[in-house]
mmCIF file of C-alpha atoms in Angstrom:
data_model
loop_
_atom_site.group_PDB
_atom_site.id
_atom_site.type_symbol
_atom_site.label_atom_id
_atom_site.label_comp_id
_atom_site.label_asym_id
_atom_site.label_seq_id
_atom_site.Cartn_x
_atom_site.Cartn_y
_atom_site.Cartn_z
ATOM 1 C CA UNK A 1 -221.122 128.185 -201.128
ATOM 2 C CA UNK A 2 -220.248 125.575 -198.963
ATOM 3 C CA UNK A 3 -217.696 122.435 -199.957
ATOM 4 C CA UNK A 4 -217.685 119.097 -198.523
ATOM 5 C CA UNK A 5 -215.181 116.378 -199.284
ATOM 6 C CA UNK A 6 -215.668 112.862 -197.139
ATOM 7 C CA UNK A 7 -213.010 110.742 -196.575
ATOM 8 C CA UNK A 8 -212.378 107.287 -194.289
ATOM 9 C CA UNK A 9 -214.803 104.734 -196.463
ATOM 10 C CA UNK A 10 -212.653 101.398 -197.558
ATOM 11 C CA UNK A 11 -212.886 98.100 -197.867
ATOM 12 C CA UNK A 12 -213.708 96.768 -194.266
ATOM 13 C CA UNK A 13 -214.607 93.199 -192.880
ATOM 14 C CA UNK A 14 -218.071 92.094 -191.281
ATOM 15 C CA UNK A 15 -217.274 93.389 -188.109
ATOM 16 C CA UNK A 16 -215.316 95.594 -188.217
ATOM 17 C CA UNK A 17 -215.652 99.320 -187.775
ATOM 18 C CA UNK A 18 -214.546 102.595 -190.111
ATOM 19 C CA UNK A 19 -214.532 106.159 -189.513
ATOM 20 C CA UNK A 20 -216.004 108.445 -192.287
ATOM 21 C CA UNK A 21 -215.158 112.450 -191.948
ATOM 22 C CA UNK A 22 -216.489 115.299 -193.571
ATOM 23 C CA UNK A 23 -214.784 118.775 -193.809
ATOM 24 C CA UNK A 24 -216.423 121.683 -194.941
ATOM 25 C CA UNK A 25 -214.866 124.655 -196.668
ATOM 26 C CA UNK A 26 -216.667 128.246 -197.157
ATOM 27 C CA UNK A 27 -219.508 129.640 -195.329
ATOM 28 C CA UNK A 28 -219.629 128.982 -191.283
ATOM 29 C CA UNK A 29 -220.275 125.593 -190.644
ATOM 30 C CA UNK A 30 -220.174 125.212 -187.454
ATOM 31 C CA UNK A 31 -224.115 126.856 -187.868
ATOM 32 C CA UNK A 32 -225.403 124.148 -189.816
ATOM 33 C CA UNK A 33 -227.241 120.892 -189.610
ATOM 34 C CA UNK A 34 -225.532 118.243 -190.997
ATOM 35 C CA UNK A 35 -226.343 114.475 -192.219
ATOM 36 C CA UNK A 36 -225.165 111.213 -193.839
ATOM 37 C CA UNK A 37 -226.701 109.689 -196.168
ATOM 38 C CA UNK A 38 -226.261 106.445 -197.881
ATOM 39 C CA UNK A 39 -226.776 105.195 -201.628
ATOM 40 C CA UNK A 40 -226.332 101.279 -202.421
ATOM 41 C CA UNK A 41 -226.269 100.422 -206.081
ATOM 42 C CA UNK A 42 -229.844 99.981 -207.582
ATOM 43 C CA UNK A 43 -231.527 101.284 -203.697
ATOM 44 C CA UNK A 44 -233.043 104.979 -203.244
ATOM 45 C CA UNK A 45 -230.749 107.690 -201.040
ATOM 46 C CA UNK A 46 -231.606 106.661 -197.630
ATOM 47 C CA UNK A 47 -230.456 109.085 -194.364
ATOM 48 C CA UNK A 48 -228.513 107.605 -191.818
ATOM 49 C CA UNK A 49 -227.818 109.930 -188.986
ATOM 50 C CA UNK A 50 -228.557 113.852 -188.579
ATOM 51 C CA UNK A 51 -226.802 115.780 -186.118
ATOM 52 C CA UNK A 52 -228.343 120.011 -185.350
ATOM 53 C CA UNK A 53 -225.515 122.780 -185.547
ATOM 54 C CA UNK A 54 -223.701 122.234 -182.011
ATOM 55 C CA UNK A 55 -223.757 118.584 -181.890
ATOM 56 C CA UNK A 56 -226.591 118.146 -179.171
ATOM 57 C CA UNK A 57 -229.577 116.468 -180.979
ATOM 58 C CA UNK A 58 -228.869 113.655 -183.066
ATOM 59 C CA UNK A 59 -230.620 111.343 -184.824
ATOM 60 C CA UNK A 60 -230.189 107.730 -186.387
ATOM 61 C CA UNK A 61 -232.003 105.205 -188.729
ATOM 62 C CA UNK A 62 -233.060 102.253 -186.728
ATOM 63 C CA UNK A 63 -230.820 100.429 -189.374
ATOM 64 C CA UNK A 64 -227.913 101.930 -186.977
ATOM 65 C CA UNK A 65 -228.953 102.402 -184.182
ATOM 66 C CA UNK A 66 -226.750 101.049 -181.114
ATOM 67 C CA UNK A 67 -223.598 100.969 -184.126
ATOM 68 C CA UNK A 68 -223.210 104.261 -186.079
ATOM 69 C CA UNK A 69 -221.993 107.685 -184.188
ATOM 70 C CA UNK A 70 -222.113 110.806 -185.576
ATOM 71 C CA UNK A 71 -220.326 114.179 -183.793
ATOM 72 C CA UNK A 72 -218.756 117.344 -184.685
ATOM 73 C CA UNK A 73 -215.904 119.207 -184.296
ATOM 74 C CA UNK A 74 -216.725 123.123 -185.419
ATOM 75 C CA UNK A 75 -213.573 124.425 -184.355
ATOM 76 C CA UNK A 76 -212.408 122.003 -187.244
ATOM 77 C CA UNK A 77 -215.464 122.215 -189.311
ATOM 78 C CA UNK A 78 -215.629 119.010 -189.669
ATOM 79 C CA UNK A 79 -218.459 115.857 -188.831
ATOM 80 C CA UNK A 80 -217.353 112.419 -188.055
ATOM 81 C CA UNK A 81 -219.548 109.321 -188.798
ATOM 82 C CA UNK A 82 -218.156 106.394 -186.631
ATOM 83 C CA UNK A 83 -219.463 103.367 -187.927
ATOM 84 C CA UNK A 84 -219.232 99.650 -185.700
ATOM 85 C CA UNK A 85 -219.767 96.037 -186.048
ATOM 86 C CA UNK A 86 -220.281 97.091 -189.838
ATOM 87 C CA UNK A 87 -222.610 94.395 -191.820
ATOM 88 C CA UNK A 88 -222.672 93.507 -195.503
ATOM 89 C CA UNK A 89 -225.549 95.687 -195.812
ATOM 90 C CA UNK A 90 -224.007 99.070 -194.904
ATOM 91 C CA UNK A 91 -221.650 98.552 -197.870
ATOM 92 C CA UNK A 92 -222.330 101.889 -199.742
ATOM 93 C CA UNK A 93 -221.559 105.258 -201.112
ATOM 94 C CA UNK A 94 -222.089 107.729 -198.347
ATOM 95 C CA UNK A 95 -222.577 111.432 -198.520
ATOM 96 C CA UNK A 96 -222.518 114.191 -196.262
ATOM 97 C CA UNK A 97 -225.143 117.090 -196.513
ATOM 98 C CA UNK A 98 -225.379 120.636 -194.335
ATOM 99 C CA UNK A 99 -228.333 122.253 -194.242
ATOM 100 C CA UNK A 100 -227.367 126.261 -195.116
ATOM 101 C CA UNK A 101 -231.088 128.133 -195.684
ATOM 102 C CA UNK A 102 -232.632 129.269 -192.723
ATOM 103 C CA UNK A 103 -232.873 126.166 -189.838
ATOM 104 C CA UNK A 104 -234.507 125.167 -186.338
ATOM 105 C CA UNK A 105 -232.089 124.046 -183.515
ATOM 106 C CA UNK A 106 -232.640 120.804 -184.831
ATOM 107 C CA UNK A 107 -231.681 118.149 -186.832
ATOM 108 C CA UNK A 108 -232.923 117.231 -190.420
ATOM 109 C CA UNK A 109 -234.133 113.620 -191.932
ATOM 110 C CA UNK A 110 -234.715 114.363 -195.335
ATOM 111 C CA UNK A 111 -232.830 114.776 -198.303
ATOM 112 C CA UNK A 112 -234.716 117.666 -199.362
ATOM 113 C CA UNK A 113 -233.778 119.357 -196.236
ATOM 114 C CA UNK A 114 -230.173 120.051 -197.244
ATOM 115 C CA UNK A 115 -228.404 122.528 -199.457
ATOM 116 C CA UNK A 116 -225.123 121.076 -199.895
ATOM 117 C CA UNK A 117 -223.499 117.878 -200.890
ATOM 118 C CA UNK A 118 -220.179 115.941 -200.516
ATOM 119 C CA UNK A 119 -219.113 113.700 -203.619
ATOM 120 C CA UNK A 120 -219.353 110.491 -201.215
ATOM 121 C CA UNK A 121 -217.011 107.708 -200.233
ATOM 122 C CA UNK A 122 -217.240 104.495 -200.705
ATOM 123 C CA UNK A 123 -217.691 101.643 -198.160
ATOM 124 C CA UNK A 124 -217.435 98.400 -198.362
ATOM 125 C CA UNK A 125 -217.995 95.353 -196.365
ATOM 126 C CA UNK A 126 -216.651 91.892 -196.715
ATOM 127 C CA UNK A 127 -218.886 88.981 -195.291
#
């Protein structure tokens, strides 16, 4: 079993930039793929960036691209979203995954590909 808890979402102007972080309890993180993924009220799960297990390949939604950051630290098993010149649009819930079953040294894109989930924090943007 692995445990996630995100924290860092808030209330944020256009703009302006926020932090998200996701520590992981349990099993060995520092061998997993992780992602974010986002959720807007009435709008599908959508990923936002992917990162493989020792930070090296990532990957981002051209929605981000150029704005959003995501790194690791495995020493403190934790992943770190840094989001920029936020819009009104990235206002959110947004969830971390990690990817524990069997994995390439690679990152992963869909929601399918990942085994366990954070509970999500909240972001919101003020225009």
């Amino acid at each position: 079993q692995v445990q996630l808890v995100e924290s860092g979402g808030g209330l944020v102007q256009a703009g302006g930039s926020l932090r998200l972080s996701c520590v992981a309890s349990g099993r060995t993180f520092s061998s997993y793929p992780v992602g974010w993924f986002r959720q807007a009220p009435g709008k599908d799960l959508e990923i936002v960036a992917a990162i493989n297990w020792n930070g090296d390949s990532t990957s981002y939604a051209d929605f981000v691209k150029g704005r959003f950051t995501l790194s690791r630290d495995n020493a403190k098993n934790t992943a770190y979203l840094r989001m920029n010149s936020l819009k009104p649009e990235d206002a959110a819930v947004y969830y971390c995954a990690v990817r524990a079953r069997e994995h390439l040294d690679y990152y992963y894109s869909r929601k399918e590909d990942y085994d366990y989930w954070g509970r999500g924090t909240q972001v919101t943007v003020s225009s």
